[in-house]
Short mmCIF file of C-alpha atoms in Angstrom, two decimals:
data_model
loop_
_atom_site.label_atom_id
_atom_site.label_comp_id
_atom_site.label_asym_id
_atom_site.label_seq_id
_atom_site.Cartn_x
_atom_site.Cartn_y
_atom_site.Cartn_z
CA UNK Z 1 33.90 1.56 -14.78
CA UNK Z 2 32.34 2.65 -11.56
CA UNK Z 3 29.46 1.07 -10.34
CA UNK Z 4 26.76 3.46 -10.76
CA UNK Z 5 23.52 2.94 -12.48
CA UNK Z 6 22.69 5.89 -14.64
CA UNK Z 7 19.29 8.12 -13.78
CA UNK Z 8 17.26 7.91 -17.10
CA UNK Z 9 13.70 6.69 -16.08
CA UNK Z 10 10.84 9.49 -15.83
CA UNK Z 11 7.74 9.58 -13.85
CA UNK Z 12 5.67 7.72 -16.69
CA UNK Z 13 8.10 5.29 -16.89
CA UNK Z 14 8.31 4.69 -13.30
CA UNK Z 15 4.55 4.58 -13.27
CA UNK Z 16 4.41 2.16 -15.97
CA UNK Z 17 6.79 -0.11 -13.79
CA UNK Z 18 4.27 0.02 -10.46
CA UNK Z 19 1.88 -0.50 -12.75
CA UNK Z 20 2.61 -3.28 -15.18
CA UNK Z 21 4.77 -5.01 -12.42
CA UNK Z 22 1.72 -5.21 -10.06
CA UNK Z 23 -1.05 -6.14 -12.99
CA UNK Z 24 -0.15 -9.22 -14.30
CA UNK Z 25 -0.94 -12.79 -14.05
CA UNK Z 26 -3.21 -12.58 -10.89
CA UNK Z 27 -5.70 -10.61 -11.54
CA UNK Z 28 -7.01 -13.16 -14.71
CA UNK Z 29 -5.37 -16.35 -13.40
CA UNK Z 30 -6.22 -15.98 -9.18
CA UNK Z 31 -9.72 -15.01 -8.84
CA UNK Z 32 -10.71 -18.95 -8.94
CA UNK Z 33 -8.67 -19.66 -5.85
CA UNK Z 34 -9.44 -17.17 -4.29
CA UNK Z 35 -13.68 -17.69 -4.58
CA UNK Z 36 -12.94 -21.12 -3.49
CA UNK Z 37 -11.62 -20.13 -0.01
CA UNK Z 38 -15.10 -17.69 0.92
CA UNK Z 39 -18.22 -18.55 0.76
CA UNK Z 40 -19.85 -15.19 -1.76
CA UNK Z 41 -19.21 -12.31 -4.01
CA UNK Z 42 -19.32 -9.88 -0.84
CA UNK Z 43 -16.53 -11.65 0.87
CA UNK Z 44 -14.46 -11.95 -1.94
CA UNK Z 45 -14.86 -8.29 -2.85
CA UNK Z 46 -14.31 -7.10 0.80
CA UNK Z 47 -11.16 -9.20 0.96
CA UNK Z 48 -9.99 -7.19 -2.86
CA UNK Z 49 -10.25 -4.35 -1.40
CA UNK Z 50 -8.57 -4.66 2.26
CA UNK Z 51 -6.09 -6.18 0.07
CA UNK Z 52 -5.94 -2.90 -2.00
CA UNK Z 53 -5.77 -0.95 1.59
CA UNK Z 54 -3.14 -3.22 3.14
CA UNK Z 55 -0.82 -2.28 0.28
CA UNK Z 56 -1.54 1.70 -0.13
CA UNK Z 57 -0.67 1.66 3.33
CA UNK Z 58 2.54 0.08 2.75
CA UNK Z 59 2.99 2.27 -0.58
CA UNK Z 60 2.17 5.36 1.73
CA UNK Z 61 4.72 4.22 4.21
CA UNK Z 62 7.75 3.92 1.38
CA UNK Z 63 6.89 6.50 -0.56
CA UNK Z 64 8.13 8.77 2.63
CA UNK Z 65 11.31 6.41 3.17
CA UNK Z 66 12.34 6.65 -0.66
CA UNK Z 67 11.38 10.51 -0.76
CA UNK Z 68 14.78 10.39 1.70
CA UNK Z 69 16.54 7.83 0.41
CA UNK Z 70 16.30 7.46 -3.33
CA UNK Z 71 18.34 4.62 -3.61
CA UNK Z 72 18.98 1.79 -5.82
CA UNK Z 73 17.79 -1.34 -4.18
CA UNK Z 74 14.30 0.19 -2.49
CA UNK Z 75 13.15 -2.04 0.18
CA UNK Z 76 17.31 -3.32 0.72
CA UNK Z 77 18.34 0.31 1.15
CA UNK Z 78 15.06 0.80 3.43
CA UNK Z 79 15.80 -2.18 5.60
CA UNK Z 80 19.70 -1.42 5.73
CA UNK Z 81 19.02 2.37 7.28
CA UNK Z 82 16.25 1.27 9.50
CA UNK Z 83 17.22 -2.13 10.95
CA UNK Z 84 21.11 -2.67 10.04
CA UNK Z 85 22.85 -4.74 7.27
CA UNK Z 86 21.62 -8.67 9.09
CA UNK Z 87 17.87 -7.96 8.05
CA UNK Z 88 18.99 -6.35 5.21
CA UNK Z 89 21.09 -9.20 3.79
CA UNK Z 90 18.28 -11.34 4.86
CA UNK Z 91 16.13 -9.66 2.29
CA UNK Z 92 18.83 -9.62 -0.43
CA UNK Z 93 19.42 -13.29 0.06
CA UNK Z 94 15.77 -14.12 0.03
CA UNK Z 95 15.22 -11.49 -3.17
CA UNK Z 96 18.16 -14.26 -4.67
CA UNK Z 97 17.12 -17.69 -3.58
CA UNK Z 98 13.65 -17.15 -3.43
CA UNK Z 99 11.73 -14.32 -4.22
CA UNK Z 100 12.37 -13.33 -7.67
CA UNK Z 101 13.10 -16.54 -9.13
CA UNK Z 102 9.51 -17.84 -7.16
CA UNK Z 103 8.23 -14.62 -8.69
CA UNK Z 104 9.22 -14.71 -12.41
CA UNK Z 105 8.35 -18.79 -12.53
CA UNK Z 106 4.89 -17.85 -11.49
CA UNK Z 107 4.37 -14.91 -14.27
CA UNK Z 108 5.90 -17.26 -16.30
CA UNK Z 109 3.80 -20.13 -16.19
CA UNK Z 110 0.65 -17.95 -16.28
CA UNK Z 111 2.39 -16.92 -19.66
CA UNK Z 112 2.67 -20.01 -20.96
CA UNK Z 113 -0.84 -21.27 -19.96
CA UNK Z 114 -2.68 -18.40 -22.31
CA UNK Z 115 0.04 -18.71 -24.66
CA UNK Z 116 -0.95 -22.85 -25.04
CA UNK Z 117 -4.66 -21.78 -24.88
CA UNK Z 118 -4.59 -19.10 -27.38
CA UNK Z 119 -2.75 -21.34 -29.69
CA UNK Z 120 -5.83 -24.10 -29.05
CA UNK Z 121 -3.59 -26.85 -27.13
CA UNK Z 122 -5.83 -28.24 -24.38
CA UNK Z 123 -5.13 -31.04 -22.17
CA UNK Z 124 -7.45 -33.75 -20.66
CA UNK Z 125 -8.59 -32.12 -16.90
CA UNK Z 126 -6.11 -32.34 -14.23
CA UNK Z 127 -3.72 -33.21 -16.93
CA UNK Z 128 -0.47 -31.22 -16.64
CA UNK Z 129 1.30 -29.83 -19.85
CA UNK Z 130 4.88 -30.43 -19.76
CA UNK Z 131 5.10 -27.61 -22.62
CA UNK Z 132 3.87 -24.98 -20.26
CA UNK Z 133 7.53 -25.85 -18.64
CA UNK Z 134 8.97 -24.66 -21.65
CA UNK Z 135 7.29 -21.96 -22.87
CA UNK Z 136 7.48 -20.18 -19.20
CA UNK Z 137 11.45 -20.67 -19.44
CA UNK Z 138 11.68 -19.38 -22.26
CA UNK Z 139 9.80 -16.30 -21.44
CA UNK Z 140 12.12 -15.66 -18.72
CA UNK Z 141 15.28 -16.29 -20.90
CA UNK Z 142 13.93 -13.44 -23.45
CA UNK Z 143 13.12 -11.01 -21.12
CA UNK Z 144 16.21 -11.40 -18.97
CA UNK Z 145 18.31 -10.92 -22.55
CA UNK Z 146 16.28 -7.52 -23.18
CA UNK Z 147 16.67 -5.80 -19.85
CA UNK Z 148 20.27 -7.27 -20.26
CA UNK Z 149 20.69 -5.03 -23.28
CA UNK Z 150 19.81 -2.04 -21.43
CA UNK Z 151 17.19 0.19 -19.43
CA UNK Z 152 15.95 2.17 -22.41
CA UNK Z 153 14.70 -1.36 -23.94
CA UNK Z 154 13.21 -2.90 -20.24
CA UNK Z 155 11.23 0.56 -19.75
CA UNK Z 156 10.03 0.44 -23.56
CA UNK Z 157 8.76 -2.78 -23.14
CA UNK Z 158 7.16 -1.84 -19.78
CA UNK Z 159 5.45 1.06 -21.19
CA UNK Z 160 3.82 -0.88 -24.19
CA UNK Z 161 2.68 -3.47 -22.75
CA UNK Z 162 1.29 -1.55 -19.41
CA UNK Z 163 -0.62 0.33 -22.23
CA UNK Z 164 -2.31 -2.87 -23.85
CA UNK Z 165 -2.73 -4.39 -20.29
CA UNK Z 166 -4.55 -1.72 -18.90
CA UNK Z 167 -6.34 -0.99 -22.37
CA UNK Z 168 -7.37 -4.78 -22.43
CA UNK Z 169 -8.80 -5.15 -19.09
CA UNK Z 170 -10.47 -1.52 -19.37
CA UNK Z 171 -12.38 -2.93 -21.89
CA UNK Z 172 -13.74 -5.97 -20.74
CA UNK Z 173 -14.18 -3.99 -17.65
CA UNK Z 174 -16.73 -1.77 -19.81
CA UNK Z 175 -18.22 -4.81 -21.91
CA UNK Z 176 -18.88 -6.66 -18.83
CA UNK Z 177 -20.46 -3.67 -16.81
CA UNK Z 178 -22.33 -2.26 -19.49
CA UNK Z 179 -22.61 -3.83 -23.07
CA UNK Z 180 -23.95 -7.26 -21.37
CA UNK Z 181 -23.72 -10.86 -22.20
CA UNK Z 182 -23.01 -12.88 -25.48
CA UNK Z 183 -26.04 -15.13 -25.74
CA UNK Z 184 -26.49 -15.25 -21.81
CA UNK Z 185 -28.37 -13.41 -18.83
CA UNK Z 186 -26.19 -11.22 -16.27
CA UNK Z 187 -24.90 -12.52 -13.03
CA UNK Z 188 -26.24 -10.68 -9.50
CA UNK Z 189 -22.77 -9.22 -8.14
CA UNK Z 190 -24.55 -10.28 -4.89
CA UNK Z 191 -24.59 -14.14 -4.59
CA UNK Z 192 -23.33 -17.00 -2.77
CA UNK Z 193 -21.61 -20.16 -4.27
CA UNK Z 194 -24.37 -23.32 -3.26
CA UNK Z 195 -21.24 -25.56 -2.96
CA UNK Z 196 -19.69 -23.53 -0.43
CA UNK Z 197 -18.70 -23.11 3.18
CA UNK Z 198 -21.68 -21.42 4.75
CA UNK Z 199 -19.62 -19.32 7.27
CA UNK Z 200 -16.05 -17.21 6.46
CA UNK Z 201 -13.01 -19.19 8.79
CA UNK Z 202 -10.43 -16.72 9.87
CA UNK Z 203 -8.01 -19.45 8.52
CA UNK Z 204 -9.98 -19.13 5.14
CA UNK Z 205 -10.00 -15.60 5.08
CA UNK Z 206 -5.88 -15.06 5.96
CA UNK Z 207 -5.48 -17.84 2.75
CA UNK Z 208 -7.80 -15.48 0.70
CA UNK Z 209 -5.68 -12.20 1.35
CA UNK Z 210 -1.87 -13.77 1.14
CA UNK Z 211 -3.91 -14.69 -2.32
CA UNK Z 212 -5.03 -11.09 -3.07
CA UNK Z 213 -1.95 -9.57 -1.56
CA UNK Z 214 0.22 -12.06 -4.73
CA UNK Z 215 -1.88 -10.34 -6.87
CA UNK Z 216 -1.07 -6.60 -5.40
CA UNK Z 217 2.86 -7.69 -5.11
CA UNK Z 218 4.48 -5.61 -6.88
CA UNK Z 219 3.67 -1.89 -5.69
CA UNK Z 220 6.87 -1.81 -3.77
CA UNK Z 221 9.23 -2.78 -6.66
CA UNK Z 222 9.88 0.22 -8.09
CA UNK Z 223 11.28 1.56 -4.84
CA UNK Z 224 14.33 -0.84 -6.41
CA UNK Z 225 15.13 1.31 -9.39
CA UNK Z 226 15.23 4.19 -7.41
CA UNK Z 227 18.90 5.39 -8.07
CA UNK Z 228 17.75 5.00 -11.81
CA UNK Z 229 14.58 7.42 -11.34
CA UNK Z 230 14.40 11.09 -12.43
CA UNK Z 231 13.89 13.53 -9.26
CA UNK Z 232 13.02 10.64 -7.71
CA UNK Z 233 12.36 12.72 -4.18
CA UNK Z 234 9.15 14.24 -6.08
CA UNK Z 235 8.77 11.12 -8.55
CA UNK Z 236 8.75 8.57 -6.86
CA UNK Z 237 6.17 9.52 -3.80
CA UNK Z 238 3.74 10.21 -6.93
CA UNK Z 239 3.89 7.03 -8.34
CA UNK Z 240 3.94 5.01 -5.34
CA UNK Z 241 0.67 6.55 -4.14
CA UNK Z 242 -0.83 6.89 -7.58
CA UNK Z 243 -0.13 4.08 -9.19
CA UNK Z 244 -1.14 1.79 -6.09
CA UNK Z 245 -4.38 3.47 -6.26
CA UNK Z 246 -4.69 2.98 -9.96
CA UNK Z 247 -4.43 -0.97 -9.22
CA UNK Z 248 -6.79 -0.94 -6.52
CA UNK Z 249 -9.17 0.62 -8.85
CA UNK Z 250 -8.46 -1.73 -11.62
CA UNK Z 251 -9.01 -4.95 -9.84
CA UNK Z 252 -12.09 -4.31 -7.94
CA UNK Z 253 -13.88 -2.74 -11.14
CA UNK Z 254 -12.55 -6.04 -12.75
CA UNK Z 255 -14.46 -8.53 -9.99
CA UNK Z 256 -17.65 -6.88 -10.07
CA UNK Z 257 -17.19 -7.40 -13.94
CA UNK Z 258 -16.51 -11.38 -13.37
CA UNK Z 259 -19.10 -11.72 -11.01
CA UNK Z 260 -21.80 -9.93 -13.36
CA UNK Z 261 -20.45 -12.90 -16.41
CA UNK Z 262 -19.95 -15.62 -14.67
CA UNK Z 263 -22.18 -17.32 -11.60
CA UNK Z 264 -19.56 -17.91 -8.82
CA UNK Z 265 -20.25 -21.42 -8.96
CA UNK Z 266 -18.78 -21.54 -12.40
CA UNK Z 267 -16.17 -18.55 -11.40
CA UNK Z 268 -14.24 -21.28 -8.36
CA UNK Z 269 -13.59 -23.68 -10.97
CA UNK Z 270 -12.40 -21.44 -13.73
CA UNK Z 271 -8.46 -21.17 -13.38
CA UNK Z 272 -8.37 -19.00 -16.80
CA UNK Z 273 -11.71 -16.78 -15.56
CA UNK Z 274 -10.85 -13.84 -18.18
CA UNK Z 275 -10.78 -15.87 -21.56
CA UNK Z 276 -13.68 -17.10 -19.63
CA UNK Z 277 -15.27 -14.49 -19.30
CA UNK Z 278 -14.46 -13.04 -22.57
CA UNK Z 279 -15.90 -15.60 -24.41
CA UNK Z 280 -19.38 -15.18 -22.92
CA UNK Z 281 -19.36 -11.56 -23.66
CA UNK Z 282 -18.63 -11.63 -27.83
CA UNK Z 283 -17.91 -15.30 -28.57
CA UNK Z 284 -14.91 -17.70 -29.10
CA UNK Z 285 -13.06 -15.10 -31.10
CA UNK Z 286 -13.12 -13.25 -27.23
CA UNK Z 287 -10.70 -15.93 -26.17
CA UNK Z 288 -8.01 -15.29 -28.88
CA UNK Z 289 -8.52 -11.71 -27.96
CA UNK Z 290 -7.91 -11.64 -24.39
CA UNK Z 291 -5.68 -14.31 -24.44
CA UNK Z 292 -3.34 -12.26 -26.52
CA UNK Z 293 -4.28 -9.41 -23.94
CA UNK Z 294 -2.97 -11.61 -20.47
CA UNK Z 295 0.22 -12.90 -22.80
CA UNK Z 296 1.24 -9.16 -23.05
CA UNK Z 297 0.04 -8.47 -19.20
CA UNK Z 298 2.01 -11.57 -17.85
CA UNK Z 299 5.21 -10.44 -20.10
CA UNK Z 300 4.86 -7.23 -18.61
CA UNK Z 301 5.07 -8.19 -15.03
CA UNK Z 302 7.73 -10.58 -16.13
CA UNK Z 303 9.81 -7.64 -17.11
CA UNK Z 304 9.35 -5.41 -14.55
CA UNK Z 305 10.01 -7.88 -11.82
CA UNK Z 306 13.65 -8.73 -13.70
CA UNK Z 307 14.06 -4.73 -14.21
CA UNK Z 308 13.50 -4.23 -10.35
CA UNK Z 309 14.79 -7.70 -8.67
CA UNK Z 310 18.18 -8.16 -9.53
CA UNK Z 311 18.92 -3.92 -8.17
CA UNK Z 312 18.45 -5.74 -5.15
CA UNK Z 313 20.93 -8.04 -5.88
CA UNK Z 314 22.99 -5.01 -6.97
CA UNK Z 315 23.00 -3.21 -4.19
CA UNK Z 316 24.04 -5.71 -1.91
CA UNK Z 317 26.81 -6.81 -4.04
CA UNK Z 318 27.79 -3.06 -3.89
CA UNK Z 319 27.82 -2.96 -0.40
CA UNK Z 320 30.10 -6.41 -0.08
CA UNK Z 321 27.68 -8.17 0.91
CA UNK Z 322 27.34 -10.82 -2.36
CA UNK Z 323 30.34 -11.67 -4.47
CA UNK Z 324 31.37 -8.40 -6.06
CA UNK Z 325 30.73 -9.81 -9.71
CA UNK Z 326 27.12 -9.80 -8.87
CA UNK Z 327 27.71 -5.42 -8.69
CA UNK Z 328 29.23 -5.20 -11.76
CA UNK Z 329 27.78 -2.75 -14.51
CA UNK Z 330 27.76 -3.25 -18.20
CA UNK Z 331 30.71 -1.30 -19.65
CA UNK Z 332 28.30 -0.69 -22.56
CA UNK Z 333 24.30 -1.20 -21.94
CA UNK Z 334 24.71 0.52 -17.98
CA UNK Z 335 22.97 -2.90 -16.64
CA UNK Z 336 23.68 -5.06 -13.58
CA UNK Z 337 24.16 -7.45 -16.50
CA UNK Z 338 25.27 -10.19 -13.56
CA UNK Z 339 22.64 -9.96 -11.38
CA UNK Z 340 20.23 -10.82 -14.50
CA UNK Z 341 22.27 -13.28 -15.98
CA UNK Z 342 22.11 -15.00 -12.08
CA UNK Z 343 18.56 -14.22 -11.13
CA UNK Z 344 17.42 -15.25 -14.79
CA UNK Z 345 18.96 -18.53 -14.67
CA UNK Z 346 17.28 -19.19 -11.05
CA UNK Z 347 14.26 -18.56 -12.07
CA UNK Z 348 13.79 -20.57 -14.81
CA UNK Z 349 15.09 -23.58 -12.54
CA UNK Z 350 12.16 -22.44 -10.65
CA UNK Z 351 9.53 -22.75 -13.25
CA UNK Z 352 9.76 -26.99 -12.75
CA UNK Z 353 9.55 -27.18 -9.18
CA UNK Z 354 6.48 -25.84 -7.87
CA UNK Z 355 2.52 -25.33 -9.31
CA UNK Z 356 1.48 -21.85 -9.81
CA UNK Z 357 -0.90 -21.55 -6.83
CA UNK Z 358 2.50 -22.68 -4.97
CA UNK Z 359 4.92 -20.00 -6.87
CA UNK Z 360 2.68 -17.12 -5.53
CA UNK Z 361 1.99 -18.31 -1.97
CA UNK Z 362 6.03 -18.72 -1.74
CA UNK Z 363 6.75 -15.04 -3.01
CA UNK Z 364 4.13 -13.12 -0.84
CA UNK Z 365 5.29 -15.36 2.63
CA UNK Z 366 8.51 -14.97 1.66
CA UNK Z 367 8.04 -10.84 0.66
CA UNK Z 368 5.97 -10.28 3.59
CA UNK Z 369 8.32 -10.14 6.46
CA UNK Z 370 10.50 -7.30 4.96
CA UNK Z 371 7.78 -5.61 3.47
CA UNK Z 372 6.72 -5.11 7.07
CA UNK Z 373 10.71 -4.44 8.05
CA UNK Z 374 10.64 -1.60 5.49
CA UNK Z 375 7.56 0.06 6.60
CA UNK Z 376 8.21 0.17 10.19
CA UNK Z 377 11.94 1.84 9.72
CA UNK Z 378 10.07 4.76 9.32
CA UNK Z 379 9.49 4.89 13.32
CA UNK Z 380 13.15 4.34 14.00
CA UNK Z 381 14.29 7.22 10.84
CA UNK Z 382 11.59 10.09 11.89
CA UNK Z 383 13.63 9.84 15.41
CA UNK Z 384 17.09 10.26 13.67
CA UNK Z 385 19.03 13.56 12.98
CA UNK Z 386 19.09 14.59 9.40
CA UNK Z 387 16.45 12.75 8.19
CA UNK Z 388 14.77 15.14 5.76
CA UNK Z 389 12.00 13.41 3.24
CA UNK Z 390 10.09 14.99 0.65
CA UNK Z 391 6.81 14.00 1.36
CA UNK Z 392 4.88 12.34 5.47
CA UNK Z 393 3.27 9.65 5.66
CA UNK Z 394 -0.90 10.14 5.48
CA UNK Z 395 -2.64 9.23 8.68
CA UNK Z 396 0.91 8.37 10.60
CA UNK Z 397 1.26 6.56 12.90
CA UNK Z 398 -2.23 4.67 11.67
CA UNK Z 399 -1.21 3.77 8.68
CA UNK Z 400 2.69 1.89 9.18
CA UNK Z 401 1.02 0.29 11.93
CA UNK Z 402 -2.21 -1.23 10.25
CA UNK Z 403 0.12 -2.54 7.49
CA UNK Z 404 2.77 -4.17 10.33
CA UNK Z 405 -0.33 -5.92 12.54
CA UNK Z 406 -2.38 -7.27 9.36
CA UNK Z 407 1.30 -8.44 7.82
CA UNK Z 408 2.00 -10.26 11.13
CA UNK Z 409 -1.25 -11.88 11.09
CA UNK Z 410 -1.00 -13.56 7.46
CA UNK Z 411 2.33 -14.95 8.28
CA UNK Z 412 0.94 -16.79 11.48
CA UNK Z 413 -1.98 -17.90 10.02
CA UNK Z 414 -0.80 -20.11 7.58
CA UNK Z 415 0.58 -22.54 10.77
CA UNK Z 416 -3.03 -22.41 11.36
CA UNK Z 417 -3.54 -24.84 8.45
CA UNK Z 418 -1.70 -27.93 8.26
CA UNK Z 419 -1.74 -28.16 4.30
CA UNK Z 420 0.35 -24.65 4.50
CA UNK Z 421 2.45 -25.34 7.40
CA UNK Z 422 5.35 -26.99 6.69
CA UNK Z 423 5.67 -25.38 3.15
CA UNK Z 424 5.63 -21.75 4.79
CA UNK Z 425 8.22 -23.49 7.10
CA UNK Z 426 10.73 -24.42 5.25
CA UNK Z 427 10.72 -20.79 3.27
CA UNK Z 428 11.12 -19.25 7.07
CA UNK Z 429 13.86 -21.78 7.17
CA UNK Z 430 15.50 -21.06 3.82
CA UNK Z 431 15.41 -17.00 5.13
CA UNK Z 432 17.37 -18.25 8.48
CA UNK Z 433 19.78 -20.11 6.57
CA UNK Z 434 21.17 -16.76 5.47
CA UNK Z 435 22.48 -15.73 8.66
CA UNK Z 436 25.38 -17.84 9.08
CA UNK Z 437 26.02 -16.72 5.60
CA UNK Z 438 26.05 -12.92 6.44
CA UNK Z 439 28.57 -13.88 9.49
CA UNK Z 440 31.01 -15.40 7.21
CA UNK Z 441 30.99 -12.25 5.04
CA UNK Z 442 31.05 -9.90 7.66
CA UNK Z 443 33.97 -11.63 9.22
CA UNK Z 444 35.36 -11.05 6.22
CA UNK Z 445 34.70 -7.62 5.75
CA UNK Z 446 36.36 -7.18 8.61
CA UNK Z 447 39.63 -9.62 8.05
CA UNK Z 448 40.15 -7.36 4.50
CA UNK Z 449 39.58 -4.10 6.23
CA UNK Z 450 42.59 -5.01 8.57
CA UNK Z 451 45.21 -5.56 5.99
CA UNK Z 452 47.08 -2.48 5.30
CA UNK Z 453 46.70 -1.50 1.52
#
């Protein structure tokens, strides 16, 4: 059978994937870490929303690229046209070794975490469960079998649990803003943390935003499914833009609601702030309630990353740049049934290695680079021949360049501090290690294309 994946998602669909892929585990698990690196509620909120800036920019950017190239494998295809097929491989081999499987360990865990607390197994402080391990792998073997089975189950369970994500945090949104406390007085959204730095570090405040911009990753994913999108030259500018703004939206409405609970003393050293949070507005039961709430969020970023990250994979394979297995479609279900079975397994090897605070910082340093490769093809592609998208870039050239200077300052700052130094090293290092790779293939590429058929 060839290798073509079949168009069959629609604009909600697509939404639903920009959506529930970017809303997930950081928005109830982060905000902690985040408050500990500034010194107030100001701060914090200013760094949500340059955050939320920093990636409509980007989303902006792509949605003019995939307007003209409506591609499967998004940000690969973008980088490929653009730059050449070295970056491009660069960004398929980190999507394999790194990325993804970085990326679903991280949803995973925050998964499992809820799923132990809901269920009422607590551990001493400091006190690592081993079952959170398990429970995260698992997650990532169960979704990976789904989207193996086929698009029309992936997008269902995108678009259900999007629904119940977005439903859930809507309302303690409202109950927070509006319906006040359970037995307690409201927060001032304006306050500073007594046990805090007094002054805002520009090392502090790059930490802060590669720790917002985890929680945004995701906006450019569905870019990836783009040869499976419907019209995807009108579709798939609307949900870029849209849905990015929907998120922005979402999570700053959702501080303002933690800050009005919780005092932000309380808020740095509350790792689970939402069932925190919930519980102050209507009681224990509140815990059960949004606990159940972030297991359904967490699954549904868990399956959008694996219906997005292994086209990637795909697409690379297709273009001989993987082992060709890895661009094989399901004879039956129409899946890159390889690339999940392979990206699946690596990331529940993943789930062991690394704490969750570590998971995200490795997927947004290791995302950030192409990210910023993708947006600025669009200088070299508005001077080519041909090149024809459906929709231009608001507030070009502004707007590609903003995202390229802020991106290149959050992957130098982290050499700024020496407990994220070496770590953000060795993924720079990892990303390098693919070029000898890519020479071996393309010589031979070149060795096949020379023997007569």
């Amino acid at each position: 059978m060839a290798n073509v994946l079949p168009r069959r998602i629609a604009f909600w669909s697509a939404a639903a994937i920009l959506v529930g892929r970017t809303i997930g585990a950081g928005i109830f698990r982060s905000p902690a870490s985040i408050v500990n690196q500034l010194p107030a509620t100001l701060p914090v909120l200013g760094v949500w929303v340059a955050g939320g800036v920093l990636a409509l920019c980007g989303a902006l950017t792509l949605a003019e690229i995939a307007g003209a190239f409506p591609q499967t494998g998004g940000v690969y295809v973008f980088i490929r046209e653009g730059w050449g097929k070295l970056p491009a491989f660069l960004y398929g081999w980190s999507e394999l070794v790194i990325i993804r499987a970085a990326s679903f360990a991280a949803v995973s865990t925050a998964f499992a975490e809820y799923a132990l607390h809901v269920l009422g197994r607590t551990m001493p402080s400091g006190t690592p469960d081993p079952w959170v391990h398990y429970v995260a792998a698992g997650a990532i073997a169960v979704i990976g079998a789904l989207n193996y089975r086929g698009v029309r189950w992936g997008t269902l369970m995108q678009n259900s649990t999007t629904l119940i994500k977005c439903g859930g945090l809507l309302i303690l949104i409202f109950l927070a803003l509006f319906m006040g406390t359970h037995g307690a007085s409201p927060q001032p959204i304006v306050s500073a943390s007594p046990d805090a730095p007094a002054n805002v570090g520009i090392v502090s405040l790059g930490l802060a935003l590669i720790s917002v911009l985890w929680v945004y990753n995701g906006w450019a994913d569905v870019s990836l499914v783009a040869g499976e999108v419907k019209d995807p030259t009108r579709n798939l500018p609307r949900v870029l833009i849209l849905g990015t703004l929907f998120v922005i939206a979402i999570y700053v409405l959702a501080n303002i609601a933690y800050f009005k609970i919780l005092p932000i003393q309380v808020l740095r050293h509350s790792p689970l702030v939402a069932a925190d949070v919930a519980e102050r507005l209507v009681g224990p039961w509140g815990v059960v309630a949004i606990g159940l709430v972030v297991m359904f969020s967490t699954l549904g970023t868990l399956n959008g990353s694996m219906l997005t990250g292994p086209r990637a994979v795909w697409a690379m394979a297709n273009d001989g740049l993987l082992f060709k297995r890895l661009a094989n479609v399901h004879p039956r279900y129409e899946t890159p049934h390889v690339a999940i079975v392979v990206t699946t397994v690596l990331g529940m090897l993943f789930v062991s290695l690394r704490s969750f605070e570590q998971l995200a910082a490795t997927v947004v340093t290791a995302s950030l680079p192409f990210y910023a490769l993708a947006v600025s093809a669009v200088f070299v592609l508005r001077r080519r021949a041909g090149y024809k998208p459906s929709f231009r870039t608001i507030g070009y050239p502004v707007t590609p360049l903003l995202f390229i200077a802020t991106t290149l300052y959050l992957l130098i700052a982290p050499f700024a501090n020496p407990a994220t130094c070496i770590p953000t090293a060795i993924i720079f290092l990892i990303i390098l290690a693919g070029i000898p790779l890519y020479w071996t293939v393309a010589r031979a590429q070149r060795r096949d294309a020379q023997i007569p058929a």
